[in-house]
């Protein structure tokens, strides 16, 4: 991993070396962390992610011959494809992301006759597979670059949908639009309040900087083989719960509906439903609390979110529970697992002066429990995708 000043020269130098010319420009997009709102996206609900200070940079220049070439510090080879051959067929390997976004932008009405070929080279300091969405970072970097180079003038919402379309159709991952929205709409010291039904995105100041708060990521590095099955199973439970309750999606239920849900649904489905209903409310409460009371007051909502995922949605694992409990006991304002569950990372909202203490306590607790050492680092809510000049 390179530090954030290096990724710009790595992208530029890599481009020069690979293609023997200068890039037209550099564009970049960040990874993201979900502050609160888990598994609510596919229930038409609310999520509240922020863009982080880890980015993917693309150096890019158009070509006259209709050929696309992509290279990355991740890969020795350069992958090649003609613009006119772009298709939704699954493409194996990492080039599915850039080729997929190019294809997806064409699906949104970009004129194929003005869509030139291009050379692109990527460098990144977003950790891959740590739940920080390096995939949305590469997609959004390509989307903003081509938006400019192809003269598309699409808004961020359309660019986010293109990234999602690429990930769903070309990469083959059935993800929602949260990651791309966070990566595109992010602002410094702010999070993106996203309504997954209307796709309205609102940037909400977090005020972490003024309050002296930081987000500590605790990556347990646990990944469970049943994560995919667990995800599908939770989605199915949510769909079954909505159908049994006679609503289009669980977004249409609120706390007042829970007594009826308890009488209509079996215990497991009821608890899945209760997580979604209460989690949506916690996202709304987090946004309101930030506005009215400031960031130190949201800790209880983060803690409650974790309990709901552990006990009702049952997607936590002992490592995540230990990370959260230890962070809470050693000075965090609040903590929760983040991401799809069955492994991955927890986040803790921690006063700056206590970050080292919390981190040490978590490492010690993991060692005591006989767990592999977690990866820990802080992230700052940062600017979304942009052109770099
Ligand atoms: P994540 O949680 O990090 O998004 P994914 O599996 O969704 O994990 O996406 C990671 C994949 O995205 C990598 O395996 C790789 O194929 C691709 N990727 C991400 N960043 C880059 C990059 N800078 N260069 C090449 N491929 C990348
Ligand atoms: Mg991803």
Coordinates of C-alpha atoms and ligand atoms in Angstrom, one line a residue:
X1 CA 0.0 0.0 0.0
X2 CA 1.2 3.5 -0.9
X3 CA 0.5 6.7 1.0
X4 CA -2.0 9.0 -0.5
X5 CA 0.5 11.4 -2.1
X6 CA 2.1 8.5 -3.8
X7 CA -0.9 7.1 -5.6
X8 CA -1.0 10.2 -7.9
X9 CA 2.6 9.7 -9.1
X10 CA 2.1 6.0 -9.2
X11 CA -0.8 6.4 -11.6
X12 CA 1.0 9.0 -13.7
X13 CA 4.3 7.2 -13.8
X14 CA 2.6 3.9 -14.5
X15 CA 0.7 5.4 -17.4
X16 CA 3.9 6.8 -18.9
X17 CA 5.7 3.5 -18.6
X18 CA 2.9 1.4 -19.8
X19 CA 1.7 3.5 -22.8
X20 CA 4.8 5.6 -23.6
X21 CA 3.0 8.9 -23.5
X22 CA 1.4 11.5 -21.1
X23 CA -2.1 11.0 -19.7
X24 CA -4.6 13.7 -20.5
X25 CA -5.4 14.0 -16.8
X26 CA -5.9 12.2 -13.5
X27 CA -9.2 11.5 -11.8
X28 CA -9.8 9.8 -8.4
X29 CA -12.6 8.4 -6.3
X30 CA -12.6 7.2 -2.7
X31 CA -13.6 4.0 -0.9
X32 CA -16.4 4.2 1.7
X33 CA -17.5 3.2 5.2
X34 CA -21.1 2.8 6.2
X35 CA -21.7 4.7 9.4
X36 CA -25.1 3.2 10.0
X37 CA -27.9 1.5 8.0
X38 CA -27.0 -2.1 7.4
X39 CA -29.0 -4.4 5.0
X40 CA -31.5 -1.6 4.7
X41 CA -30.5 -0.8 1.1
X42 CA -32.3 -3.7 -0.6
X43 CA -35.3 -3.1 1.6
X44 CA -35.8 0.4 -0.1
X45 CA -34.6 2.0 3.2
X46 CA -32.0 4.4 4.4
X47 CA -28.2 4.2 4.6
X48 CA -25.6 6.7 5.8
X49 CA -22.1 6.0 4.4
X50 CA -19.2 8.4 4.0
X51 CA -16.3 8.6 1.5
X52 CA -12.9 7.9 3.1
X53 CA -9.4 9.3 2.7
X54 CA -8.3 6.3 0.7
X55 CA -8.6 6.7 -3.0
X56 CA -8.2 5.1 -6.4
X57 CA -6.6 7.3 -9.0
X58 CA -6.9 6.8 -12.8
X59 CA -4.5 8.4 -15.3
X60 CA -6.3 8.4 -18.6
X61 CA -6.0 9.6 -22.2
X62 CA -8.3 9.0 -25.2
X63 CA -7.2 7.0 -28.3
X64 CA -8.2 7.5 -31.9
X65 CA -8.6 3.9 -32.8
X66 CA -11.6 2.8 -30.7
X67 CA -9.5 0.5 -28.5
X68 CA -9.6 0.6 -24.7
X69 CA -6.5 -0.5 -22.8
X70 CA -6.4 -0.8 -19.0
X71 CA -3.6 -1.4 -16.6
X72 CA -3.2 -1.3 -12.8
X73 CA -0.5 -1.5 -10.2
X74 CA -2.4 -4.6 -9.2
X75 CA -1.7 -6.5 -12.5
X76 CA 1.3 -7.1 -14.7
X77 CA -0.8 -7.4 -17.9
X78 CA -2.6 -4.7 -19.9
X79 CA -6.1 -5.7 -20.8
X80 CA -7.5 -4.7 -24.2
X81 CA -11.0 -4.4 -25.7
X82 CA -12.6 -2.4 -28.6
X83 CA -15.3 0.1 -27.6
X84 CA -17.7 -1.6 -30.1
X85 CA -17.1 -5.0 -28.4
X86 CA -18.1 -3.8 -25.0
X87 CA -21.0 -6.0 -23.8
X88 CA -22.7 -7.1 -20.5
X89 CA -21.1 -10.5 -20.8
X90 CA -19.3 -11.4 -17.7
X91 CA -15.6 -10.4 -17.9
X92 CA -13.3 -12.4 -15.6
X93 CA -10.8 -10.5 -13.5
X94 CA -10.3 -6.9 -12.4
X95 CA -10.8 -5.4 -15.9
X96 CA -14.5 -6.1 -15.6
X97 CA -14.7 -2.9 -13.5
X98 CA -13.3 -0.4 -16.0
X99 CA -14.7 -2.2 -19.1
X100 CA -18.0 -2.6 -17.2
X101 CA -18.3 1.1 -16.4
X102 CA -17.5 2.0 -20.0
X103 CA -20.3 -0.3 -21.2
X104 CA -22.7 0.9 -18.5
X105 CA -22.2 4.6 -19.5
X106 CA -23.1 3.6 -23.0
X107 CA -26.4 2.1 -21.7
X108 CA -27.3 5.4 -20.2
X109 CA -27.5 7.0 -23.6
X110 CA -23.9 7.9 -24.3
X111 CA -23.4 8.1 -28.0
X112 CA -21.2 5.1 -29.1
X113 CA -20.0 7.1 -32.1
X114 CA -18.4 9.8 -29.9
X115 CA -17.2 7.3 -27.2
X116 CA -13.5 7.1 -28.1
X117 CA -11.1 4.4 -27.0
X118 CA -8.8 5.2 -24.2
X119 CA -5.7 4.2 -22.2
X120 CA -6.1 4.0 -18.5
X121 CA -3.8 3.2 -15.6
X122 CA -4.9 2.7 -12.0
X123 CA -3.2 3.2 -8.6
X124 CA -5.0 2.9 -5.3
X125 CA -4.5 2.9 -1.5
X126 CA -8.0 1.6 -0.8
X127 CA -7.5 -1.8 0.9
X128 CA -9.1 -4.5 -1.2
X129 CA -11.7 -6.8 0.3
X130 CA -11.7 -5.1 3.7
X131 CA -15.3 -3.9 3.3
X132 CA -14.2 -0.4 2.2
X133 CA -15.4 -0.8 -1.4
X134 CA -12.3 -0.6 -3.5
X135 CA -14.7 -1.7 -6.2
X136 CA -16.8 1.4 -6.0
X137 CA -13.6 3.5 -5.9
X138 CA -12.4 2.1 -9.2
X139 CA -15.9 2.3 -10.8
X140 CA -16.4 5.9 -9.7
X141 CA -12.9 7.0 -10.8
X142 CA -13.6 5.6 -14.3
X143 CA -17.1 7.1 -14.3
X144 CA -16.0 10.7 -13.6
X145 CA -13.0 10.4 -16.0
X146 CA -15.2 9.2 -18.9
X147 CA -17.9 11.6 -18.0
X148 CA -15.4 14.3 -18.8
X149 CA -13.4 12.7 -21.6
X150 CA -16.5 11.5 -23.5
X151 CA -18.3 14.8 -22.8
X152 CA -21.3 13.1 -21.2
X153 CA -22.3 15.7 -18.6
X154 CA -24.1 13.1 -16.6
X155 CA -25.0 14.0 -13.0
X156 CA -23.6 12.0 -10.0
X157 CA -26.8 10.0 -9.7
X158 CA -26.5 8.7 -13.2
X159 CA -22.8 8.0 -12.7
X160 CA -23.6 6.0 -9.5
X161 CA -26.2 3.9 -11.5
X162 CA -23.6 3.2 -14.2
X163 CA -21.2 1.9 -11.5
X164 CA -23.9 -0.2 -10.0
X165 CA -24.9 -1.6 -13.4
X166 CA -21.3 -2.5 -14.2
X167 CA -21.0 -4.3 -10.9
X168 CA -24.4 -6.1 -11.2
X169 CA -24.2 -7.1 -14.9
X170 CA -20.5 -7.3 -15.8
X171 CA -18.8 -8.2 -12.6
X172 CA -21.8 -10.2 -11.4
X173 CA -22.2 -8.9 -7.9
X174 CA -25.8 -8.2 -6.8
X175 CA -25.0 -5.0 -4.9
X176 CA -27.1 -1.9 -4.3
X177 CA -26.2 1.7 -5.1
X178 CA -24.8 2.7 -1.7
X179 CA -21.1 2.3 -2.4
X180 CA -21.1 4.3 -5.6
X181 CA -23.3 7.0 -4.1
X182 CA -20.9 7.5 -1.2
X183 CA -17.9 7.5 -3.5
X184 CA -19.4 10.1 -5.8
X185 CA -21.3 12.4 -3.4
X186 CA -18.9 12.3 -0.4
X187 CA -17.7 15.6 1.1
X188 CA -15.1 16.3 3.7
X189 CA -16.3 15.7 7.3
X190 CA -19.8 14.7 6.0
X191 CA -21.8 11.6 5.2
X192 CA -24.3 10.8 2.5
X193 CA -27.8 10.2 3.6
X194 CA -29.3 8.1 0.9
X195 CA -32.9 7.1 0.4
X196 CA -32.6 3.8 -1.4
X197 CA -36.2 4.1 -2.7
X198 CA -36.1 7.5 -4.3
X199 CA -32.3 7.5 -4.7
X200 CA -32.2 11.0 -3.3
X201 CA -28.8 11.7 -1.7
X202 CA -28.2 14.4 0.8
X203 CA -24.8 15.4 2.2
X204 CA -25.0 15.8 6.0
X205 CA -22.2 17.4 7.9
X206 CA -20.7 15.0 10.6
X207 CA -18.8 17.5 12.6
X208 CA -16.2 14.9 13.7
X209 CA -13.3 17.3 13.1
X210 CA -14.7 20.0 15.4
X211 CA -15.6 17.5 18.0
X212 CA -12.2 15.8 18.0
X213 CA -13.6 12.5 16.9
X214 CA -12.2 9.8 14.6
X215 CA -13.4 6.7 13.1
X216 CA -11.3 3.6 13.9
X217 CA -11.6 0.7 11.5
X218 CA -11.1 -2.7 13.1
X219 CA -10.7 -5.2 10.3
X220 CA -11.1 -8.6 11.8
X221 CA -9.8 -10.2 8.5
X222 CA -12.4 -12.9 9.2
X223 CA -14.3 -14.0 6.1
X224 CA -16.8 -16.7 6.4
X225 CA -17.5 -19.1 3.5
X226 CA -21.3 -18.9 4.3
X227 CA -21.3 -15.1 3.8
X228 CA -22.9 -15.3 0.3
X229 CA -25.5 -17.8 1.5
X230 CA -26.2 -15.8 4.6
X231 CA -26.7 -12.6 2.5
X232 CA -29.1 -14.4 0.2
X233 CA -30.9 -16.0 3.1
X234 CA -31.4 -12.6 4.8
X235 CA -32.7 -11.0 1.6
X236 CA -35.2 -13.9 1.2
X237 CA -36.4 -13.4 4.9
X238 CA -36.9 -9.7 4.3
X239 CA -38.9 -10.4 1.1
X240 CA -41.0 -13.0 2.9
X241 CA -41.6 -10.7 5.8
X242 CA -42.7 -7.9 3.5
X243 CA -45.0 -10.2 1.6
X244 CA -46.6 -11.6 4.8
X245 CA -47.1 -8.1 6.1
X246 CA -48.7 -7.0 2.8
X247 CA -46.2 -4.3 1.9
X248 CA -44.0 -3.7 -1.1
X249 CA -40.9 -3.6 1.0
X250 CA -39.9 -3.4 4.7
X251 CA -39.3 0.3 4.2
X252 CA -43.1 0.6 4.4
X253 CA -43.2 -0.6 8.0
X254 CA -42.4 1.3 11.2
X255 CA -42.2 0.6 14.9
X256 CA -46.0 0.8 15.2
X257 CA -46.3 -2.2 12.9
X258 CA -44.0 -4.5 15.0
X259 CA -46.7 -5.9 17.3
X260 CA -48.7 -7.1 14.3
X261 CA -45.5 -8.4 12.7
X262 CA -44.8 -10.4 15.8
X263 CA -48.2 -12.0 15.7
X264 CA -48.1 -12.7 11.9
X265 CA -44.5 -13.9 11.4
X266 CA -42.5 -16.8 12.7
X267 CA -39.9 -15.8 15.3
X268 CA -36.9 -15.7 13.0
X269 CA -38.6 -13.7 10.2
X270 CA -40.0 -11.3 12.9
X271 CA -36.5 -10.6 14.2
X272 CA -35.1 -10.1 10.7
X273 CA -38.0 -7.6 10.1
X274 CA -37.5 -5.9 13.4
X275 CA -33.8 -5.3 12.5
X276 CA -34.7 -3.6 9.3
X277 CA -37.5 -1.5 10.8
X278 CA -35.4 -0.3 13.8
X279 CA -32.3 0.2 11.7
X280 CA -34.1 2.5 9.3
X281 CA -35.3 4.5 12.3
X282 CA -31.8 4.6 13.7
X283 CA -30.5 6.1 10.4
X284 CA -33.2 8.8 10.6
X285 CA -32.4 9.3 14.3
X286 CA -28.6 9.6 13.5
X287 CA -29.2 12.3 10.9
X288 CA -31.5 14.2 13.3
X289 CA -29.2 13.8 16.3
X290 CA -26.2 15.1 14.3
X291 CA -28.2 18.2 13.5
X292 CA -29.6 18.8 16.9
X293 CA -27.0 17.5 19.4
X294 CA -23.8 16.9 17.4
X295 CA -21.7 13.8 16.8
X296 CA -20.9 12.7 20.3
X297 CA -24.6 12.0 20.8
X298 CA -24.9 9.4 18.1
X299 CA -22.8 6.7 20.0
X300 CA -25.9 5.0 21.5
X301 CA -27.4 4.6 18.0
X302 CA -24.2 2.9 16.7
X303 CA -24.2 0.6 19.8
X304 CA -27.9 -0.2 19.3
X305 CA -27.3 -1.0 15.6
X306 CA -24.7 -3.6 16.6
X307 CA -27.0 -5.3 19.1
X308 CA -29.7 -5.5 16.4
X309 CA -27.4 -7.0 13.9
X310 CA -26.0 -9.5 16.5
X311 CA -29.3 -10.6 18.0
X312 CA -32.1 -9.9 15.5
X313 CA -30.4 -10.1 12.1
X314 CA -27.7 -12.6 13.4
X315 CA -24.9 -11.5 11.0
X316 CA -22.2 -10.8 13.5
X317 CA -19.4 -13.2 14.5
X318 CA -17.5 -13.4 17.8
X319 CA -14.5 -11.4 16.5
X320 CA -16.8 -8.5 15.6
X321 CA -18.6 -8.7 18.9
X322 CA -15.3 -8.6 20.8
X323 CA -14.0 -5.7 18.7
X324 CA -17.2 -3.7 19.4
X325 CA -17.4 -4.6 23.1
X326 CA -13.7 -3.8 23.7
X327 CA -13.9 -0.5 21.8
X328 CA -17.0 0.5 23.9
X329 CA -15.3 -0.4 27.1
X330 CA -12.0 1.4 26.4
X331 CA -13.3 4.9 25.4
X332 CA -15.3 4.7 22.1
X333 CA -18.3 6.9 21.9
X334 CA -20.0 4.1 20.0
X335 CA -19.2 1.1 17.9
X336 CA -20.8 -1.4 15.5
X337 CA -19.9 -4.0 12.9
X338 CA -20.2 -2.5 9.4
X339 CA -20.8 -4.1 6.1
X340 CA -22.7 -7.3 5.1
X341 CA -21.6 -9.3 8.1
X342 CA -20.2 -12.8 8.8
X343 CA -16.8 -11.2 9.1
X344 CA -15.2 -8.0 7.9
X345 CA -14.8 -4.9 9.9
X346 CA -16.2 -3.0 12.9
X347 CA -16.1 0.8 13.2
X348 CA -15.6 2.7 16.4
X349 CA -16.3 6.5 16.9
X350 CA -13.4 7.5 19.2
X351 CA -12.1 10.8 20.7
X352 CA -8.8 11.4 19.0
X353 CA -6.8 11.3 22.2
X354 CA -8.2 7.8 23.0
X355 CA -7.6 6.2 19.6
X356 CA -4.3 4.6 20.6
X357 CA -5.8 3.3 23.8
X358 CA -8.8 1.7 22.1
X359 CA -6.6 0.2 19.4
X360 CA -4.3 -1.3 22.0
X361 CA -7.2 -2.7 24.0
X362 CA -8.7 -4.3 20.9
X363 CA -5.3 -5.9 19.9
X364 CA -4.9 -7.2 23.5
X365 CA -8.4 -8.6 23.6
X366 CA -7.9 -10.4 20.3
X367 CA -4.6 -11.9 21.5
X368 CA -6.2 -13.1 24.8
X369 CA -9.1 -14.7 22.8
X370 CA -6.6 -16.5 20.5
X371 CA -7.9 -14.6 17.5
X372 CA -5.6 -13.5 14.6
X373 CA -4.4 -9.8 15.0
X374 CA -6.9 -7.4 13.5
X375 CA -5.9 -4.6 11.1
X376 CA -6.6 -1.2 12.7
X377 CA -6.5 2.2 11.1
X378 CA -8.4 5.5 11.2
X379 CA -10.3 7.0 8.3
X380 CA -11.5 10.5 7.7
X381 CA -14.8 11.4 6.0
X382 CA -13.5 12.9 2.7
X383 CA -14.2 14.4 -0.7
X384 CA -15.9 12.2 -3.3
X385 CA -14.8 11.5 -6.9
X386 CA -13.1 14.4 -8.6
X387 CA -10.8 15.5 -11.4
X388 CA -7.2 16.0 -10.1
X389 CA -5.3 18.8 -11.7
Ligands
LIG1 P1 -14.2 -4.4 -2.0 O1 -14.9 -4.7 -0.7 O2 -12.8 -3.9 -1.7 O3 -15.0 -3.6 -2.9 P2 -14.7 -6.3 -4.1 O4 -14.4 -7.7 -4.2 O5 -16.0 -5.8 -4.3 O6 -14.0 -5.8 -2.7 O7 -13.8 -5.5 -5.1 C1 -12.4 -5.8 -5.2 C2 -11.9 -6.0 -6.6 O8 -12.0 -4.7 -7.3 C3 -10.5 -6.4 -6.7 O9 -10.4 -7.8 -6.5 C4 -10.1 -6.0 -8.1 O10 -10.6 -6.9 -9.1 C5 -10.9 -4.7 -8.3 N1 -10.1 -3.5 -8.0 C6 -10.2 -2.6 -7.0 N2 -9.3 -1.7 -7.0 C7 -8.5 -1.9 -8.1 C8 -7.4 -1.3 -8.7 N3 -6.8 -0.2 -8.2 N4 -6.8 -1.9 -9.8 C9 -7.3 -3.0 -10.3 N5 -8.4 -3.7 -9.8 C10 -9.0 -3.1 -8.7
LIG2 MG1 -17.0 -4.1 -3.5

